[in-house]
Every structure is written in C-alpha cells, then in structure tokens.
PDB file of N, CA and C in Angstrom:
ATOM      1  N   ARG A 308      25.058 169.615 106.400  1.00 72.00           N
ATOM      2  CA  ARG A 308      25.189 168.898 105.184  1.00 72.00           C
ATOM      3  C   ARG A 308      25.728 167.570 105.390  1.00 72.00           C
ATOM      4  N   ASN A 309      25.158 166.560 104.665  1.00 82.00           N
ATOM      5  CA  ASN A 309      25.446 165.144 104.760  1.00 82.00           C
ATOM      6  C   ASN A 309      26.753 164.919 103.902  1.00 82.00           C
ATOM      7  N   PRO A 310      27.881 164.513 104.403  1.00 86.00           N
ATOM      8  CA  PRO A 310      29.051 164.222 103.660  1.00 86.00           C
ATOM      9  C   PRO A 310      28.867 163.024 102.770  1.00 86.00           C
ATOM     10  N   ASP A 311      27.974 162.118 103.049  1.00 87.00           N
ATOM     11  CA  ASP A 311      27.670 160.966 102.270  1.00 87.00           C
ATOM     12  C   ASP A 311      27.104 161.319 100.887  1.00 87.00           C
ATOM     13  N   LEU A 312      26.401 162.493 100.822  1.00 84.00           N
ATOM     14  CA  LEU A 312      25.786 162.865  99.631  1.00 84.00           C
ATOM     15  C   LEU A 312      26.740 163.695  98.688  1.00 84.00           C
ATOM     16  N   GLN A 313      27.832 164.005  99.223  1.00 86.00           N
ATOM     17  CA  GLN A 313      28.807 164.742  98.279  1.00 86.00           C
ATOM     18  C   GLN A 313      29.245 163.961  97.148  1.00 86.00           C
ATOM     19  N   GLY A 314      29.198 164.726  96.054  1.00 86.00           N
ATOM     20  CA  GLY A 314      29.566 164.099  94.721  1.00 86.00           C
ATOM     21  C   GLY A 314      28.517 163.400  94.051  1.00 86.00           C
ATOM     22  N   LEU A 315      27.392 163.225  94.686  1.00 85.00           N
ATOM     23  CA  LEU A 315      26.235 162.498  94.063  1.00 85.00           C
ATOM     24  C   LEU A 315      25.612 163.549  93.138  1.00 85.00           C
ATOM     25  N   PRO A 316      25.036 163.043  91.954  1.00 83.00           N
ATOM     26  CA  PRO A 316      24.215 163.987  90.976  1.00 83.00           C
ATOM     27  C   PRO A 316      22.987 164.476  91.781  1.00 83.00           C
ATOM     28  N   ASN A 317      22.718 165.721  91.368  1.00 82.00           N
ATOM     29  CA  ASN A 317      21.505 166.326  91.866  1.00 82.00           C
ATOM     30  C   ASN A 317      20.837 167.134  90.782  1.00 82.00           C
ATOM     31  N   GLU A 318      19.594 167.426  91.035  1.00 82.00           N
ATOM     32  CA  GLU A 318      18.764 168.204  90.071  1.00 82.00           C
ATOM     33  C   GLU A 318      18.173 169.468  90.819  1.00 82.00           C
ATOM     34  N   ASP A 319      18.289 170.533  90.184  1.00 84.00           N
ATOM     35  CA  ASP A 319      17.543 171.730  90.750  1.00 84.00           C
ATOM     36  C   ASP A 319      16.117 171.726  90.328  1.00 84.00           C
ATOM     37  N   VAL A 320      15.228 171.830  91.283  1.00 84.00           N
ATOM     38  CA  VAL A 320      13.811 171.824  90.923  1.00 84.00           C
ATOM     39  C   VAL A 320      13.246 173.065  91.703  1.00 84.00           C
ATOM     40  N   GLU A 321      12.323 173.694  90.919  1.00 84.00           N
ATOM     41  CA  GLU A 321      11.588 174.905  91.478  1.00 84.00           C
ATOM     42  C   GLU A 321      10.623 174.385  92.428  1.00 84.00           C
ATOM     43  N   GLU A 322      10.399 175.113  93.624  1.00 85.00           N
ATOM     44  CA  GLU A 322       9.555 174.788  94.616  1.00 85.00           C
ATOM     45  C   GLU A 322       8.078 174.630  94.119  1.00 85.00           C
ATOM     46  N   THR A 323       7.801 175.444  93.098  1.00 85.00           N
ATOM     47  CA  THR A 323       6.338 175.441  92.511  1.00 85.00           C
ATOM     48  C   THR A 323       6.231 174.115  91.848  1.00 85.00           C
ATOM     49  N   ASP A 324       7.212 173.332  91.554  1.00 85.00           N
ATOM     50  CA  ASP A 324       7.059 172.017  90.921  1.00 85.00           C
ATOM     51  C   ASP A 324       6.764 170.834  91.776  1.00 85.00           C
ATOM     52  N   PHE A 325       6.812 171.180  93.150  1.00 86.00           N
ATOM     53  CA  PHE A 325       6.515 170.193  94.092  1.00 86.00           C
ATOM     54  C   PHE A 325       5.048 170.062  94.330  1.00 86.00           C
ATOM     55  N   PRO A 326       4.569 168.723  94.627  1.00 86.00           N
ATOM     56  CA  PRO A 326       3.206 168.613  94.923  1.00 86.00           C
ATOM     57  C   PRO A 326       2.829 169.417  96.138  1.00 86.00           C
ATOM     58  N   PRO A 327       1.610 170.042  96.218  1.00 86.00           N
ATOM     59  CA  PRO A 327       1.225 170.882  97.333  1.00 86.00           C
ATOM     60  C   PRO A 327       1.120 170.039  98.749  1.00 86.00           C
ATOM     61  N   ASP A 328       0.756 168.847  98.575  1.00 84.00           N
ATOM     62  CA  ASP A 328       0.546 168.005  99.855  1.00 84.00           C
ATOM     63  C   ASP A 328       1.841 167.287 100.065  1.00 84.00           C
ATOM     64  N   ARG A 329       2.540 167.644 101.224  1.00 86.00           N
ATOM     65  CA  ARG A 329       3.864 167.063 101.500  1.00 86.00           C
ATOM     66  C   ARG A 329       3.787 165.878 102.463  1.00 86.00           C
ATOM     67  N   THR A 330       2.602 165.361 102.686  1.00 87.00           N
ATOM     68  CA  THR A 330       2.463 164.226 103.638  1.00 87.00           C
ATOM     69  C   THR A 330       3.028 162.853 103.040  1.00 87.00           C
ATOM     70  N   ASN A 331       3.172 162.893 101.700  1.00 88.00           N
ATOM     71  CA  ASN A 331       3.657 161.588 101.082  1.00 88.00           C
ATOM     72  C   ASN A 331       4.983 161.832 100.414  1.00 88.00           C
ATOM     73  N   ARG A 332       5.728 162.588 100.981  1.00 88.00           N
ATOM     74  CA  ARG A 332       7.042 163.072 100.398  1.00 88.00           C
ATOM     75  C   ARG A 332       8.035 161.836 100.022  1.00 88.00           C
ATOM     76  N   HIS A 333       7.708 160.705 100.820  1.00 90.00           N
ATOM     77  CA  HIS A 333       8.532 159.542 100.511  1.00 90.00           C
ATOM     78  C   HIS A 333       8.180 158.937  99.041  1.00 90.00           C
ATOM     79  N   ALA A 334       7.098 159.302  98.502  1.00 91.00           N
ATOM     80  CA  ALA A 334       6.630 158.868  97.205  1.00 91.00           C
ATOM     81  C   ALA A 334       6.952 159.835  96.128  1.00 91.00           C
ATOM     82  N   TRP A 335       7.528 160.968  96.360  1.00 91.00           N
ATOM     83  CA  TRP A 335       7.930 161.907  95.290  1.00 91.00           C
ATOM     84  C   TRP A 335       8.938 161.314  94.394  1.00 91.00           C
ATOM     85  N   ARG A 336       8.748 161.558  93.154  1.00 91.00           N
ATOM     86  CA  ARG A 336       9.740 161.053  92.108  1.00 91.00           C
ATOM     87  C   ARG A 336       9.801 162.212  91.046  1.00 91.00           C
ATOM     88  N   LEU A 337      11.108 162.382  90.722  1.00 88.00           N
ATOM     89  CA  LEU A 337      11.395 163.392  89.658  1.00 88.00           C
ATOM     90  C   LEU A 337      11.226 162.834  88.261  1.00 88.00           C
ATOM     91  N   ARG A 338      10.298 163.413  87.406  1.00 86.00           N
ATOM     92  CA  ARG A 338      10.051 162.942  86.143  1.00 86.00           C
ATOM     93  C   ARG A 338      11.029 163.691  85.140  1.00 86.00           C
ATOM     94  N   PRO A 339      11.066 163.063  83.936  1.00 85.00           N
ATOM     95  CA  PRO A 339      12.051 163.681  82.945  1.00 85.00           C
ATOM     96  C   PRO A 339      11.665 165.098  82.662  1.00 85.00           C
ATOM     97  N   ASN A 340      10.529 165.496  82.759  1.00 82.00           N
ATOM     98  CA  ASN A 340      10.058 166.907  82.492  1.00 82.00           C
ATOM     99  C   ASN A 340      10.434 167.839  83.703  1.00 82.00           C
ATOM    100  N   LYS A 341      11.234 167.370  84.621  1.00 80.00           N
ATOM    101  CA  LYS A 341      11.746 168.092  85.786  1.00 80.00           C
ATOM    102  C   LYS A 341      10.550 168.473  86.761  1.00 80.00           C
ATOM    103  N   LYS A 342       9.491 167.780  86.669  1.00 85.00           N
ATOM    104  CA  LYS A 342       8.316 168.007  87.559  1.00 85.00           C
ATOM    105  C   LYS A 342       8.434 166.725  88.594  1.00 85.00           C
ATOM    106  N   VAL A 343       7.898 167.080  89.827  1.00 89.00           N
ATOM    107  CA  VAL A 343       7.941 166.099  90.780  1.00 89.00           C
ATOM    108  C   VAL A 343       6.467 165.560  90.959  1.00 89.00           C
ATOM    109  N   GLN A 344       6.365 164.283  90.869  1.00 89.00           N
ATOM    110  CA  GLN A 344       5.044 163.678  90.958  1.00 89.00           C
ATOM    111  C   GLN A 344       5.061 162.537  91.982  1.00 89.00           C
ATOM    112  N   MET A 345       3.951 162.234  92.497  1.00 89.00           N
ATOM    113  CA  MET A 345       3.825 161.161  93.527  1.00 89.00           C
ATOM    114  C   MET A 345       3.661 159.805  92.751  1.00 89.00           C
ATOM    115  N   ASP A 346       4.517 158.921  93.272  1.00 91.00           N
ATOM    116  CA  ASP A 346       4.370 157.472  92.720  1.00 91.00           C
ATOM    117  C   ASP A 346       3.628 156.740  93.795  1.00 91.00           C
ATOM    118  N   LEU A 347       2.331 156.411  93.488  1.00 87.00           N
ATOM    119  CA  LEU A 347       1.470 155.793  94.499  1.00 87.00           C
ATOM    120  C   LEU A 347       1.841 154.404  94.709  1.00 87.00           C
ATOM    121  N   SER A 348       2.753 153.743  94.010  1.00 93.00           N
ATOM    122  CA  SER A 348       3.190 152.356  94.108  1.00 93.00           C
ATOM    123  C   SER A 348       4.163 152.247  95.253  1.00 93.00           C
ATOM    124  N   VAL A 349       4.683 153.340  95.745  1.00 92.00           N
ATOM    125  CA  VAL A 349       5.803 153.328  96.852  1.00 92.00           C
ATOM    126  C   VAL A 349       5.042 153.145  98.068  1.00 92.00           C
ATOM    127  N   PRO A 350       5.313 152.133  98.921  1.00 91.00           N
ATOM    128  CA  PRO A 350       4.621 151.869 100.171  1.00 91.00           C
ATOM    129  C   PRO A 350       5.128 152.948 101.166  1.00 91.00           C
ATOM    130  N   LYS A 351       4.238 153.199 102.148  1.00 88.00           N
ATOM    131  CA  LYS A 351       4.563 154.054 103.212  1.00 88.00           C
ATOM    132  C   LYS A 351       5.625 153.489 104.039  1.00 88.00           C
ATOM    133  N   PRO A 352       6.675 154.146 104.542  1.00 88.00           N
ATOM    134  CA  PRO A 352       7.678 153.540 105.425  1.00 88.00           C
ATOM    135  C   PRO A 352       6.935 153.261 106.739  1.00 88.00           C
ATOM    136  N   PRO A 353       7.404 152.177 107.466  1.00 86.00           N
ATOM    137  CA  PRO A 353       6.802 151.935 108.835  1.00 86.00           C
ATOM    138  C   PRO A 353       7.245 152.996 109.812  1.00 86.00           C
ATOM    139  N   HIS A 354       6.475 153.173 110.746  1.00 84.00           N
ATOM    140  CA  HIS A 354       6.748 154.083 111.841  1.00 84.00           C
ATOM    141  C   HIS A 354       8.071 153.609 112.479  1.00 84.00           C
ATOM    142  N   PRO A 355       9.073 154.429 112.826  1.00 85.00           N
ATOM    143  CA  PRO A 355      10.301 153.972 113.366  1.00 85.00           C
ATOM    144  C   PRO A 355      10.174 153.306 114.693  1.00 85.00           C
ATOM    145  N   GLN A 356       9.028 153.519 115.406  1.00 87.00           N
ATOM    146  CA  GLN A 356       8.915 152.815 116.637  1.00 87.00           C
ATOM    147  C   GLN A 356       7.752 151.774 116.645  1.00 87.00           C
ATOM    148  N   GLN A 357       7.414 151.369 115.373  1.00 89.00           N
ATOM    149  CA  GLN A 357       6.265 150.446 115.197  1.00 89.00           C
ATOM    150  C   GLN A 357       6.442 149.235 116.026  1.00 89.00           C
ATOM    151  N   GLY A 358       7.517 148.509 116.123  1.00 87.00           N
ATOM    152  CA  GLY A 358       7.716 147.275 116.886  1.00 87.00           C
ATOM    153  C   GLY A 358       7.432 147.485 118.337  1.00 87.00           C
ATOM    154  N   LYS A 359       7.763 148.646 118.899  1.00 88.00           N
ATOM    155  CA  LYS A 359       7.574 148.952 120.334  1.00 88.00           C
ATOM    156  C   LYS A 359       6.122 149.242 120.534  1.00 88.00           C
ATOM    157  N   ILE A 360       5.435 149.942 119.528  1.00 89.00           N
ATOM    158  CA  ILE A 360       4.077 150.243 119.618  1.00 89.00           C
ATOM    159  C   ILE A 360       3.217 148.912 119.602  1.00 89.00           C
ATOM    160  N   ASP A 361       3.642 148.069 118.757  1.00 92.00           N
ATOM    161  CA  ASP A 361       2.955 146.779 118.625  1.00 92.00           C
ATOM    162  C   ASP A 361       3.044 146.033 119.972  1.00 92.00           C
ATOM    163  N   ASP A 362       4.134 146.010 120.556  1.00 91.00           N
ATOM    164  CA  ASP A 362       4.354 145.295 121.906  1.00 91.00           C
ATOM    165  C   ASP A 362       3.514 145.888 122.952  1.00 91.00           C
ATOM    166  N   ILE A 363       3.304 147.188 122.906  1.00 92.00           N
ATOM    167  CA  ILE A 363       2.479 147.852 123.986  1.00 92.00           C
ATOM    168  C   ILE A 363       1.042 147.495 123.607  1.00 92.00           C
ATOM    169  N   GLU A 364       0.578 147.657 122.438  1.00 93.00           N
ATOM    170  CA  GLU A 364      -0.802 147.341 122.006  1.00 93.00           C
ATOM    171  C   GLU A 364      -1.231 145.956 122.197  1.00 93.00           C
ATOM    172  N   ASN A 365      -0.163 144.911 122.078  1.00 94.00           N
ATOM    173  CA  ASN A 365      -0.485 143.564 122.139  1.00 94.00           C
ATOM    174  C   ASN A 365      -0.365 142.996 123.583  1.00 94.00           C
ATOM    175  N   ALA A 366      -0.008 143.784 124.514  1.00 94.00           N
ATOM    176  CA  ALA A 366       0.055 143.435 125.815  1.00 94.00           C
ATOM    177  C   ALA A 366      -1.402 143.034 126.438  1.00 94.00           C
ATOM    178  N   THR A 367      -1.399 141.921 127.128  1.00 95.00           N
ATOM    179  CA  THR A 367      -2.690 141.521 127.635  1.00 95.00           C
ATOM    180  C   THR A 367      -2.822 141.522 129.135  1.00 95.00           C
ATOM    181  N   ASN A 368      -1.622 141.871 129.732  1.00 96.00           N
ATOM    182  CA  ASN A 368      -1.737 141.923 131.133  1.00 96.00           C
ATOM    183  C   ASN A 368      -0.676 143.126 131.588  1.00 96.00           C
ATOM    184  N   ILE A 369      -0.771 143.439 132.880  1.00 96.00           N
ATOM    185  CA  ILE A 369       0.197 144.433 133.454  1.00 96.00           C
ATOM    186  C   ILE A 369       1.596 144.110 133.228  1.00 96.00           C
ATOM    187  N   GLY A 370       1.912 142.828 133.527  1.00 95.00           N
ATOM    188  CA  GLY A 370       3.379 142.452 133.379  1.00 95.00           C
ATOM    189  C   GLY A 370       3.987 142.619 131.973  1.00 95.00           C
ATOM    190  N   GLN A 371       3.079 142.207 130.975  1.00 93.00           N
ATOM    191  CA  GLN A 371       3.567 142.543 129.604  1.00 93.00           C
ATOM    192  C   GLN A 371       3.716 143.868 129.209  1.00 93.00           C
ATOM    193  N   LEU A 372       2.679 144.675 129.679  1.00 94.00           N
ATOM    194  CA  LEU A 372       2.700 146.180 129.448  1.00 94.00           C
ATOM    195  C   LEU A 372       3.909 146.714 130.087  1.00 94.00           C
ATOM    196  N   LYS A 373       4.161 146.400 131.307  1.00 94.00           N
ATOM    197  CA  LYS A 373       5.393 146.932 131.986  1.00 94.00           C
ATOM    198  C   LYS A 373       6.664 146.607 131.314  1.00 94.00           C
ATOM    199  N   ALA A 374       6.764 145.285 130.908  1.00 93.00           N
ATOM    200  CA  ALA A 374       7.992 144.913 130.238  1.00 93.00           C
ATOM    201  C   ALA A 374       8.165 145.664 128.840  1.00 93.00           C
ATOM    202  N   ALA A 375       7.069 145.810 128.163  1.00 91.00           N
ATOM    203  CA  ALA A 375       7.096 146.612 126.888  1.00 91.00           C
ATOM    204  C   ALA A 375       7.484 148.020 127.127  1.00 91.00           C
ATOM    205  N   MET A 376       6.909 148.611 128.138  1.00 92.00           N
ATOM    206  CA  MET A 376       7.335 150.064 128.511  1.00 92.00           C
ATOM    207  C   MET A 376       8.765 150.244 128.918  1.00 92.00           C
ATOM    208  N   ILE A 377       9.242 149.274 129.710  1.00 93.00           N
ATOM    209  CA  ILE A 377      10.692 149.353 130.172  1.00 93.00           C
ATOM    210  C   ILE A 377      11.576 149.189 128.929  1.00 93.00           C
ATOM    211  N   ALA A 378      11.278 148.220 128.017  1.00 88.00           N
ATOM    212  CA  ALA A 378      12.114 148.011 126.865  1.00 88.00           C
ATOM    213  C   ALA A 378      12.041 149.397 126.018  1.00 88.00           C
ATOM    214  N   TRP A 379      10.983 150.014 125.933  1.00 85.00           N
ATOM    215  CA  TRP A 379      10.887 151.229 125.138  1.00 85.00           C
ATOM    216  C   TRP A 379      11.789 152.362 125.684  1.00 85.00           C
ATOM    217  N   ILE A 380      11.753 152.414 126.974  1.00 89.00           N
ATOM    218  CA  ILE A 380      12.540 153.445 127.706  1.00 89.00           C
ATOM    219  C   ILE A 380      14.030 153.205 127.582  1.00 89.00           C
ATOM    220  N   LYS A 381      14.491 151.945 127.757  1.00 86.00           N
ATOM    221  CA  LYS A 381      15.925 151.513 127.694  1.00 86.00           C
ATOM    222  C   LYS A 381      16.503 151.671 126.332  1.00 86.00           C
ATOM    223  N   LYS A 382      15.729 151.677 125.194  1.00 71.00           N
ATOM    224  CA  LYS A 382      16.329 151.702 123.852  1.00 71.00           C
ATOM    225  C   LYS A 382      16.340 153.030 123.383  1.00 71.00           C
TER     226      LYS A 382
END
C-alpha cells in the first residue's frame, strides 16, 4: 500500500464497470454515474526510457551508438 494515498477520497467501482480494453488505462475517468469511461483527449504518457531509445535510434556511427548504450547501462 502506498502511504501517500492514505486519507485521499476513493470510490468503489465494480469491475464490470471498467472498459474491457485495458491498454488505455491512463485515460480512464470516473463519471458521475460511477461508470469508468475513456477520455480520448488524454495523451499517452511517454515511454519511461524514450530519451535513451531516441539516442540509440539517432546514432549515426558506432561511437555514438556505443556512447548511447553505455549511458543506458549506467543509469
């Protein structure tokens, strides 16, 4: 349990009220009717490693690729 969440308001929602597709859980929003709906205006969060992935994909020579891979391993 996350102690930071202690004391915050919560809502009990039936599992059957969740959308069947869980790939867009970041966009789920609880509506006043206690149903969970997807809010398509919510942007997808970036991949947590996107900066490192970009560095590897943008490498144009072995030296840049090596530096990007070493930076990835060290972090």
